[in-house]
Coordinates of C-alpha atoms (C1' of nucleotides) in Angstrom, one line a residue:
Chain A
M1 CA -205.6 79.6 43.8
R2 CA -203.6 76.7 42.4
E3 CA -201.2 74.8 44.6
A4 CA -197.6 74.8 43.4
T5 CA -197.7 71.0 43.9
N6 CA -200.8 69.1 44.4
P7 CA -200.2 66.1 46.7
L8 CA -203.5 64.6 45.8
A9 CA -202.7 64.6 42.1
A10 CA -199.2 63.4 42.9
K11 CA -200.5 60.4 44.7
L12 CA -203.2 59.5 42.2
R13 CA -200.7 59.8 39.4
Q14 CA -199.1 56.6 40.8
F15 CA -202.0 54.8 39.2
T16 CA -202.6 56.5 35.9
E17 CA -202.0 59.6 33.8
F18 CA -204.5 62.4 33.9
S19 CA -205.7 64.9 31.3
D20 CA -205.2 68.6 32.0
R21 CA -208.9 68.8 32.6
E22 CA -208.7 66.2 35.3
V23 CA -205.7 67.7 36.9
E24 CA -207.5 71.0 37.0
I25 CA -210.4 69.4 38.9
L26 CA -208.0 67.9 41.4
D27 CA -206.4 71.3 41.8
R28 CA -209.8 72.8 42.5
L29 CA -210.6 70.2 45.0
I30 CA -207.8 71.2 47.3
A31 CA -207.8 74.9 46.6
E32 CA -209.5 75.8 49.9
T33 CA -207.9 74.4 53.0
E34 CA -208.3 74.6 56.7
I35 CA -205.6 74.5 59.3
F36 CA -205.7 72.0 62.3
E37 CA -203.2 72.5 65.1
A38 CA -201.2 69.5 66.3
G39 CA -203.2 67.6 68.8
A40 CA -206.6 68.7 67.4
D41 CA -209.1 66.3 66.1
V42 CA -210.2 66.7 62.5
I43 CA -213.2 64.4 63.1
R44 CA -214.3 62.7 66.2
E45 CA -215.9 59.3 66.7
G46 CA -219.7 59.5 66.6
S47 CA -219.9 62.7 64.5
R48 CA -221.7 62.7 61.2
V49 CA -219.7 63.6 58.1
D50 CA -220.9 65.0 54.9
W51 CA -217.6 65.6 53.2
V52 CA -214.3 64.0 52.4
N53 CA -211.1 65.2 54.0
V54 CA -207.9 65.4 51.9
V55 CA -204.6 65.9 53.6
V56 CA -202.7 68.7 51.9
D57 CA -200.0 69.1 54.4
G58 CA -198.9 67.6 57.7
M59 CA -199.4 64.3 59.3
L60 CA -202.5 62.8 61.0
C61 CA -203.6 59.5 62.4
R62 CA -206.8 57.5 62.6
Y63 CA -207.4 56.2 66.0
H64 CA -210.0 54.0 67.8
V65 CA -210.7 54.3 71.5
L66 CA -212.1 51.4 73.6
E67 CA -214.2 51.7 76.7
N68 CA -211.5 51.5 79.3
G69 CA -209.3 54.0 77.5
R70 CA -207.2 51.7 75.4
R71 CA -206.4 53.2 72.1
Q72 CA -205.4 51.8 68.8
I73 CA -204.1 53.8 65.8
T74 CA -205.0 52.2 62.5
A75 CA -203.5 54.5 60.0
F76 CA -201.2 57.4 59.4
L77 CA -202.3 60.0 56.9
V78 CA -199.8 61.9 54.9
P79 CA -200.3 64.5 52.1
G80 CA -202.4 63.2 49.3
D81 CA -204.4 60.9 51.4
M82 CA -208.2 61.1 51.3
C83 CA -210.0 60.1 54.3
D84 CA -213.6 59.3 55.4
L85 CA -214.9 58.3 52.1
H86 CA -216.4 55.5 54.0
A87 CA -218.3 58.0 56.1
F88 CA -220.8 58.0 53.2
L89 CA -221.7 54.5 54.4
L90 CA -221.7 54.8 58.1
K91 CA -224.1 57.1 59.8
E92 CA -221.4 58.1 62.2
M93 CA -217.7 57.9 62.3
D94 CA -216.6 54.8 64.2
H95 CA -213.2 56.4 64.9
S96 CA -211.5 59.7 65.2
I97 CA -208.8 61.5 63.1
G98 CA -206.3 63.6 65.0
A99 CA -203.5 65.9 63.7
L100 CA -200.0 64.9 64.8
T101 CA -198.5 68.1 63.4
T102 CA -200.2 71.3 62.3
S103 CA -201.9 70.2 59.2
R104 CA -203.7 71.6 56.2
I105 CA -206.9 69.8 55.2
A106 CA -209.2 70.3 52.2
R107 CA -212.9 69.5 52.8
I108 CA -214.7 68.3 49.8
P109 CA -218.5 68.1 50.0
R110 CA -220.0 64.7 49.5
Q111 CA -222.0 66.0 46.6
T112 CA -218.9 67.2 44.8
V113 CA -217.3 63.8 45.1
L114 CA -220.4 62.1 43.8
E115 CA -220.6 64.5 40.8
I116 CA -217.0 64.1 40.0
T117 CA -217.0 60.3 40.1
E118 CA -220.1 60.3 37.9
K119 CA -218.6 62.5 35.2
H120 CA -215.0 61.4 35.3
H121 CA -214.4 57.7 35.1
L122 CA -210.7 57.9 35.4
L123 CA -210.9 60.0 38.6
A124 CA -213.5 57.6 40.0
R125 CA -211.2 54.7 39.3
A126 CA -208.3 56.5 40.8
F127 CA -210.2 57.1 44.0
W128 CA -211.2 53.5 44.1
W129 CA -207.6 52.5 43.6
A130 CA -206.5 54.7 46.4
T131 CA -209.0 52.9 48.7
M132 CA -207.6 49.6 47.6
V133 CA -204.0 50.7 48.4
D134 CA -205.2 51.7 51.9
E135 CA -206.7 48.2 52.2
A136 CA -203.4 46.6 51.4
V137 CA -201.6 48.7 54.0
L138 CA -204.3 47.8 56.6
R139 CA -203.8 44.1 55.9
Q140 CA -200.1 44.4 56.5
W141 CA -200.8 46.2 59.7
I142 CA -202.9 43.3 60.9
V143 CA -200.1 40.9 60.1
N144 CA -197.7 43.1 61.9
V145 CA -199.7 43.4 65.1
G146 CA -200.9 39.8 65.0
R147 CA -197.9 37.8 64.1
R148 CA -194.7 39.8 64.6
T149 CA -192.7 40.3 67.8
A150 CA -192.4 43.8 69.2
Y151 CA -188.9 44.1 67.7
E152 CA -189.9 43.0 64.2
R153 CA -193.1 44.9 64.4
T154 CA -191.5 48.2 65.2
A155 CA -188.9 47.7 62.5
H156 CA -191.7 46.9 60.0
Q157 CA -193.6 50.1 60.9
F158 CA -190.6 52.2 60.4
W159 CA -189.6 50.6 57.2
E160 CA -193.1 50.9 55.8
M161 CA -193.3 54.5 56.8
F162 CA -189.9 55.2 55.3
L163 CA -191.1 53.8 52.0
R164 CA -194.3 55.7 52.0
M165 CA -192.5 58.9 52.8
T166 CA -190.0 58.3 50.1
V167 CA -192.8 57.8 47.6
V168 CA -194.2 61.3 48.3
G169 CA -190.7 62.8 48.4
H170 CA -190.6 63.5 52.1
T171 CA -187.3 61.8 52.9
Q172 CA -183.8 63.2 52.7
N173 CA -180.6 61.4 53.6
N174 CA -182.6 58.4 54.8
S175 CA -184.4 60.4 57.4
F176 CA -188.0 61.6 57.6
R177 CA -190.3 63.3 60.1
F178 CA -192.4 61.0 62.1
P179 CA -193.8 63.2 64.9
V180 CA -195.3 60.7 67.2
T181 CA -194.8 60.2 70.9
Q182 CA -193.8 56.8 72.2
Q183 CA -197.4 56.5 73.5
D184 CA -198.6 57.0 69.9
L185 CA -196.2 54.4 68.6
A186 CA -197.3 52.0 71.3
D187 CA -200.9 52.5 70.3
T188 CA -200.1 51.8 66.6
L189 CA -198.1 48.7 67.4
G190 CA -200.5 47.3 70.0
M191 CA -198.0 47.3 72.8
S192 CA -197.3 49.1 76.1
I193 CA -195.4 52.3 76.2
V194 CA -192.7 50.8 78.4
H195 CA -192.0 48.0 76.0
T196 CA -192.1 50.4 73.1
N197 CA -189.4 52.4 74.8
R198 CA -187.2 49.4 75.3
T199 CA -187.7 48.2 71.8
L200 CA -186.7 51.6 70.4
Q201 CA -183.6 51.5 72.6
R202 CA -182.6 48.2 71.2
L203 CA -183.1 49.3 67.6
R204 CA -181.0 52.4 68.4
A205 CA -178.3 50.5 70.2
E206 CA -177.9 48.1 67.3
G207 CA -177.4 51.1 65.0
V208 CA -180.4 50.3 62.9
V209 CA -182.3 53.5 63.3
S210 CA -182.0 56.7 65.3
V211 CA -185.0 58.5 66.6
Q212 CA -184.9 62.0 67.9
N213 CA -187.1 65.0 67.9
G214 CA -189.8 63.3 65.9
T215 CA -187.3 62.6 63.1
I216 CA -186.3 59.1 62.2
T217 CA -183.1 58.3 60.5
V218 CA -182.6 54.9 58.9
R219 CA -179.0 54.1 59.6
D220 CA -179.0 50.6 58.2
P221 CA -181.7 50.2 55.6
D222 CA -180.9 46.6 54.7
R223 CA -180.8 45.5 58.3
L224 CA -184.1 47.3 59.0
Q225 CA -185.8 45.6 56.1
A226 CA -184.5 42.3 57.2
I227 CA -185.6 42.7 60.8
A228 CA -189.0 43.8 59.5
G229 CA -189.2 40.7 57.5
F230 CA -190.6 43.0 54.8
N231 CA -192.6 41.1 52.2
P232 CA -190.7 41.5 49.0
T233 CA -193.9 40.9 47.1
Y234 CA -195.6 43.7 48.9
L235 CA -192.6 45.7 47.9
H236 CA -193.8 45.6 44.3
F237 CA -196.3 48.0 45.4
Y238 CA -193.6 50.5 45.9
E239 CA -191.3 49.4 43.1
H240 CA -193.6 50.7 40.4
I241 CA -193.3 54.1 41.9
G242 CA -189.6 54.2 42.2
V243 CA -188.6 52.4 45.4
R244 CA -186.1 49.6 44.7
R245 CA -185.4 46.3 46.3
A246 CA -182.4 46.4 48.6
Chain B
M1 CA -227.9 30.8 33.3
R2 CA -229.3 33.2 35.9
E3 CA -228.7 32.6 39.6
A4 CA -231.9 32.2 41.6
T5 CA -230.4 34.6 44.1
N6 CA -227.4 36.7 43.3
P7 CA -225.2 37.2 46.4
L8 CA -223.2 39.9 44.7
A9 CA -226.4 41.9 43.9
A10 CA -227.7 41.2 47.3
K11 CA -224.6 42.6 48.9
L12 CA -224.4 45.7 46.7
R13 CA -228.0 46.5 47.2
Q14 CA -227.1 47.4 50.8
F15 CA -225.8 50.6 49.3
T16 CA -228.2 51.5 46.6
E17 CA -231.0 50.4 44.3
F18 CA -230.1 49.1 40.9
S19 CA -232.0 49.2 37.6
D20 CA -233.0 46.0 35.8
R21 CA -230.2 46.6 33.4
E22 CA -227.6 46.8 36.2
V23 CA -228.9 43.7 37.9
E24 CA -228.7 41.9 34.7
I25 CA -225.1 42.9 34.4
L26 CA -224.4 41.6 37.9
D27 CA -226.2 38.4 37.1
R28 CA -224.0 37.9 34.0
L29 CA -220.9 38.5 36.1
I30 CA -221.4 35.5 38.2
A31 CA -223.1 33.3 35.7
E32 CA -220.0 31.1 35.2
T33 CA -218.5 29.7 38.3
E34 CA -215.7 27.4 39.2
I35 CA -215.6 25.0 42.2
F36 CA -212.8 25.0 44.7
E37 CA -212.5 22.2 47.2
A38 CA -212.1 22.9 50.9
G39 CA -208.4 23.4 51.6
A40 CA -207.6 24.5 48.1
D41 CA -206.1 27.9 47.3
V42 CA -208.0 30.1 44.9
I43 CA -204.9 32.3 44.5
R44 CA -201.5 32.0 45.9
E45 CA -199.1 34.6 47.1
G46 CA -196.8 35.7 44.3
S47 CA -199.1 34.8 41.5
R48 CA -200.2 37.4 38.9
V49 CA -203.9 38.0 38.7
D50 CA -205.8 39.4 35.8
W51 CA -209.3 39.0 37.1
V52 CA -211.5 39.6 40.0
N53 CA -212.9 36.7 42.1
V54 CA -216.4 36.9 43.4
V55 CA -217.6 34.4 46.0
V56 CA -220.8 32.9 45.0
D57 CA -221.0 30.2 47.6
G58 CA -218.9 28.9 50.4
M59 CA -216.4 30.5 52.7
L60 CA -212.8 31.5 52.2
C61 CA -210.1 33.3 53.9
R62 CA -207.3 35.7 53.0
Y63 CA -204.0 34.7 54.7
H64 CA -200.5 35.9 54.9
V65 CA -197.5 33.7 55.6
L66 CA -194.3 34.9 57.1
E67 CA -190.9 33.5 56.6
N68 CA -190.8 31.2 59.6
G69 CA -194.2 29.7 59.0
R70 CA -196.2 32.1 61.1
R71 CA -199.6 32.8 59.4
Q72 CA -202.1 35.5 59.8
I73 CA -205.6 35.5 58.4
T74 CA -206.8 39.0 57.5
A75 CA -210.3 38.4 56.2
F76 CA -213.1 35.9 55.8
L77 CA -214.8 35.9 52.5
V78 CA -218.5 35.0 52.2
P79 CA -220.9 35.0 49.3
G80 CA -221.1 38.3 47.6
D81 CA -217.6 39.4 48.5
M82 CA -215.3 40.5 45.7
C83 CA -211.7 39.9 46.1
D84 CA -208.4 40.9 44.5
L85 CA -209.6 44.1 43.0
H86 CA -206.3 45.4 44.3
A87 CA -204.5 42.9 42.2
F88 CA -204.8 45.5 39.4
L89 CA -202.4 47.5 41.4
L90 CA -199.9 45.1 42.7
K91 CA -197.8 43.1 40.2
E92 CA -198.2 40.0 42.3
M93 CA -200.5 39.0 45.1
D94 CA -199.0 39.7 48.5
H95 CA -201.1 37.0 50.1
S96 CA -203.1 33.9 49.4
I97 CA -206.8 33.1 49.4
G98 CA -207.8 29.6 50.5
A99 CA -211.2 27.9 50.6
L100 CA -212.4 26.8 54.0
T101 CA -215.3 24.9 52.5
T102 CA -216.1 23.8 49.0
S103 CA -216.7 27.1 47.3
R104 CA -218.1 28.5 44.1
I105 CA -216.2 31.3 42.6
A106 CA -216.9 33.5 39.6
R107 CA -213.8 34.9 37.8
I108 CA -214.3 38.2 36.1
P109 CA -211.7 39.4 33.7
R110 CA -210.0 42.6 34.5
Q111 CA -211.1 44.1 31.3
T112 CA -214.7 43.4 32.0
V113 CA -214.5 45.2 35.3
L114 CA -212.9 48.2 33.7
E115 CA -215.5 48.4 31.0
I116 CA -218.4 48.1 33.5
T117 CA -217.1 50.7 35.8
E118 CA -216.6 53.0 32.9
K119 CA -220.1 52.6 31.6
H120 CA -222.1 52.2 34.8
H121 CA -221.4 54.8 37.4
L122 CA -223.7 53.3 39.9
L123 CA -222.0 49.9 39.7
A124 CA -218.6 51.6 39.9
R125 CA -219.7 53.4 43.0
A126 CA -221.1 50.2 44.5
F127 CA -217.8 48.5 43.9
W128 CA -216.0 51.3 45.6
W129 CA -218.4 51.2 48.5
A130 CA -217.8 47.5 49.0
T131 CA -214.1 48.2 49.1
M132 CA -214.7 50.8 51.8
V133 CA -216.7 48.5 53.9
D134 CA -213.9 46.0 53.7
E135 CA -211.6 48.7 54.9
A136 CA -213.8 49.4 57.9
V137 CA -213.8 45.8 58.8
L138 CA -210.0 45.6 58.5
R139 CA -209.7 48.5 60.9
Q140 CA -211.8 46.8 63.5
W141 CA -209.6 43.7 63.0
I142 CA -206.5 45.7 63.9
V143 CA -208.1 47.1 67.0
N144 CA -209.1 43.6 67.9
V145 CA -205.7 42.1 67.5
G146 CA -203.9 45.1 68.9
R147 CA -205.8 46.1 71.9
R148 CA -208.1 43.4 73.1
T149 CA -207.4 40.5 75.4
A150 CA -207.7 37.0 74.0
Y151 CA -211.1 36.6 75.6
E152 CA -212.5 39.8 74.3
R153 CA -210.9 39.3 70.9
T154 CA -212.4 35.9 70.4
A155 CA -215.8 37.2 71.4
H156 CA -215.5 40.1 69.0
Q157 CA -214.6 37.9 66.1
F158 CA -217.6 35.7 66.8
W159 CA -220.0 38.6 67.2
E160 CA -218.8 40.3 64.0
M161 CA -219.1 37.1 62.1
F162 CA -222.5 36.5 63.5
L163 CA -223.6 39.9 62.3
R164 CA -222.1 39.5 58.9
M165 CA -223.7 36.2 58.4
T166 CA -227.0 37.5 59.6
V167 CA -226.8 40.2 57.0
V168 CA -226.5 37.8 54.1
G169 CA -229.2 35.5 55.7
H170 CA -226.9 32.7 56.7
T171 CA -227.9 32.4 60.4
Q172 CA -230.7 30.5 61.8
N173 CA -231.7 30.2 65.5
N174 CA -228.6 32.2 66.5
S175 CA -226.3 29.8 64.9
F176 CA -224.2 29.9 61.7
R177 CA -221.5 27.8 60.0
F178 CA -218.0 28.9 60.7
P179 CA -215.9 26.0 59.4
V180 CA -212.5 26.9 60.8
T181 CA -210.1 24.8 62.8
Q182 CA -208.8 26.1 66.0
Q183 CA -205.5 26.7 64.2
D184 CA -207.3 28.9 61.7
L185 CA -209.0 30.8 64.5
A186 CA -205.6 31.3 66.3
D187 CA -204.2 32.7 63.0
T188 CA -207.0 35.2 62.7
L189 CA -206.8 36.3 66.3
G190 CA -203.0 36.4 66.4
M191 CA -202.7 34.0 69.2
S192 CA -201.4 30.4 69.8
I193 CA -203.6 27.4 69.1
V194 CA -203.3 26.3 72.8
H195 CA -204.5 29.6 74.1
T196 CA -207.3 29.7 71.5
N197 CA -208.5 26.4 72.7
R198 CA -208.6 27.5 76.3
T199 CA -210.3 30.7 75.4
L200 CA -213.0 28.8 73.6
Q201 CA -213.5 26.6 76.5
R202 CA -214.0 29.6 78.8
L203 CA -216.6 31.1 76.4
R204 CA -218.3 27.7 76.2
A205 CA -218.2 27.1 80.0
E206 CA -219.7 30.5 80.6
G207 CA -222.6 29.6 78.3
V208 CA -221.9 32.5 75.9
V209 CA -221.4 30.4 72.7
S210 CA -221.1 26.8 71.8
V211 CA -218.8 25.6 69.0
Q212 CA -219.2 22.3 67.4
N213 CA -218.6 20.8 64.0
G214 CA -217.8 24.1 62.5
T215 CA -221.1 25.6 63.6
I216 CA -221.3 28.3 66.1
T217 CA -224.3 29.0 68.2
V218 CA -224.6 32.2 70.1
R219 CA -226.2 31.3 73.4
D220 CA -226.2 34.7 75.0
P221 CA -226.0 37.4 72.4
D222 CA -226.1 40.3 74.8
R223 CA -223.3 38.9 76.8
L224 CA -221.3 38.2 73.7
Q225 CA -221.6 41.7 72.5
A226 CA -220.7 43.0 75.9
I227 CA -217.6 40.9 76.2
A228 CA -216.6 41.9 72.7
G229 CA -216.9 45.5 73.7
F230 CA -218.6 45.9 70.3
N231 CA -218.5 49.5 69.1
P232 CA -222.1 50.7 69.0
T233 CA -221.1 53.2 66.4
Y234 CA -219.7 50.6 64.2
L235 CA -223.0 48.8 64.7
H236 CA -224.7 51.5 62.6
F237 CA -223.0 49.9 59.8
Y238 CA -225.2 46.9 60.3
E239 CA -228.3 48.7 61.5
H240 CA -229.2 50.1 58.1
I241 CA -229.4 46.6 56.8
G242 CA -231.6 45.3 59.4
V243 CA -229.5 44.3 62.4
R244 CA -230.7 46.0 65.6
R245 CA -229.0 47.1 68.7
A246 CA -229.4 44.7 71.6
Chain C
dC1 C1' -188.1 79.1 85.9
dG2 C1' -192.0 76.5 87.4
dT3 C1' -195.2 73.3 85.0
dT4 C1' -196.6 69.8 82.0
dT5 C1' -195.6 66.5 78.9
dT6 C1' -192.6 62.9 77.4
dA7 C1' -188.9 59.6 78.0
dT8 C1' -186.5 56.2 80.8
dT9 C1' -185.7 52.8 84.5
dG10 C1' -186.5 48.9 87.8
dA11 C1' -189.0 45.2 89.4
dA12 C1' -192.9 42.2 90.1
dA13 C1' -197.0 40.1 88.0
dC14 C1' -199.2 37.8 84.4
dA15 C1' -201.2 36.8 79.9
dC16 C1' -199.9 34.1 76.6
dC17 C1' -196.5 30.8 74.3
dT18 C1' -193.9 26.6 73.6
dC19 C1' -193.2 22.0 74.1
dA20 C1' -194.9 17.6 74.3
dA21 C1' -198.1 14.1 75.1
dC22 C1' -202.6 12.2 74.6
dA23 C1' -207.6 11.8 73.3
dA24 C1' -211.2 12.3 70.0
dC25 C1' -212.8 12.4 65.6
dG26 C1' -213.5 11.4 60.6
dG27 C1' -212.2 9.2 56.8
dT28 C1' -210.2 5.1 54.2
dG29 C1' -209.4 0.6 52.9
dG30 C1' -209.4 -4.1 53.9
Chain D
dC1 C1' -217.5 -3.3 60.5
dC2 C1' -213.3 -2.9 62.4
dA3 C1' -208.4 -1.4 62.2
dC4 C1' -205.7 2.1 60.8
dC5 C1' -204.2 6.8 60.1
dG6 C1' -204.1 11.6 59.7
dT7 C1' -206.1 15.6 61.4
dT8 C1' -208.0 18.2 65.0
dG9 C1' -208.9 19.1 69.8
dT10 C1' -207.5 19.0 74.7
dT11 C1' -204.4 19.0 78.8
dG12 C1' -200.3 19.9 81.8
dA13 C1' -196.4 22.5 83.0
dG14 C1' -192.6 25.4 82.5
dG15 C1' -190.8 29.5 80.2
dT16 C1' -190.9 34.3 78.5
dG17 C1' -192.3 38.3 76.2
dT18 C1' -194.9 41.9 77.5
dT19 C1' -197.6 44.5 80.9
dT20 C1' -198.4 47.1 85.0
dC21 C1' -197.1 50.0 88.6
dA22 C1' -194.5 53.4 90.2
dA23 C1' -190.8 56.5 90.5
dT24 C1' -187.4 59.6 88.3
dA25 C1' -185.0 62.0 84.5
dA26 C1' -185.3 64.9 80.7
dA27 C1' -187.4 67.7 77.4
dA28 C1' -190.8 71.0 75.9
dC29 C1' -193.6 74.9 77.0
dG30 C1' -195.2 79.2 78.3

DNA sequence: CGTTTTATTGAAACACCTCAACAACGGTGG
DNA sequence: CCACCGTTGTTGAGGTGTTTCAATAAAACG
């Protein structure tokens, strides 16, 4: 059964146009999906993986757990994102992926991915591109955690997320669903839950954003981008898919 | 002129075997090189790139600069590493790449990369794989900066670097060249130079590592790995290319 | 409604930062 | 070969952003 809209195709179309044949293949890839409840792990650290997960619906996160219970989230996954391609390299997953909301996931066997990339250069290249985009986001994440204050860091995370959600058409009236607890947010920003709470309060008090019920509303986009110290060069990355400079 | 040893081929061989034809192509890619002096930038933020850089010799780093001068290093590049593939996506570089030592770089035109990946699936896949490895390293970097103390963080960086250098055969007697200033190190670990200095002293005083003249010697590997809280799963990544668990 | 999870608050502790001075080192030119 | 100079490393000390602990309020859940 074909998806009305194929988030994977939508995402990859950012990079290039596809033929009908290629779109058909992408459709077939996500035809069969599996549901994961909020809070459930899609993959757990240490497990062996022989397939690629594609997010069809929902939101998930990649997280690493250290010995003493410390946790670090290293990515949020939204519809269209492929994950665990790298599992072909590692014998075992070095981190877990958990569902933040009830999510629909398509599982593509390793063999299928290999065959497709062998026969369809353009798709192979698109997959590669998607990996490189992830890389760019990861680098910004490091900069964020390494060199920004809690306040800037939180703003940057929100702004980046806002842009990403806009790209895939998941924002309306400057607001979008971001169903994370403050603990989750603390674990993505590399700070304590208490300080996360206080930082959120400040952002709210200053009328920059409002956060409620897992929905974030950007009240003052210009201000938010400014606080975030958002790299205008990095923004190009979003410009060519429709997001404009403030 | 053929390279006696091709670091690019050496690196990609971690993932798969190549035919003579493919190796020949890889050799040709890095046949022509350019020298960059220590301290020079290979690419600067904001510039447009139409080629891929491959490190043939030396060591470089990827760094991001924020408005007020704060800097964050997000990667070290060693022989065999390809960089700026993602530049095909972004209009401009969102960060710079600087040479830490005098380095030899091969510049491969964008068009060449596209042609090769179109005609040679295996090479295309290898490039993709290399990108995914970079991603895994970046994720660990985030965990490091986000959730480890200065002490653990520094240890982790050293241990990771030690493993990477071992992989490409650049360690001898548990020591390797790591020609960074304490400021550089501070910028990679997301801490101040003063605290970096003190952390190094502690690591030295405890007989874990010694650092001198841009050369690091791992005096107590087991201890270092333990302090780093190095993820044994992540280690698999190195195991299949010869590095063994302590 | 109880029960569990999540958000919020206060206050003390501390890891890390900033400032600022000085020592050591490596190169350069006289 | 020494004097000079810029860069890098080291130290002390006070300041602060952030954490930790611990308790309470407020939602969310069944």
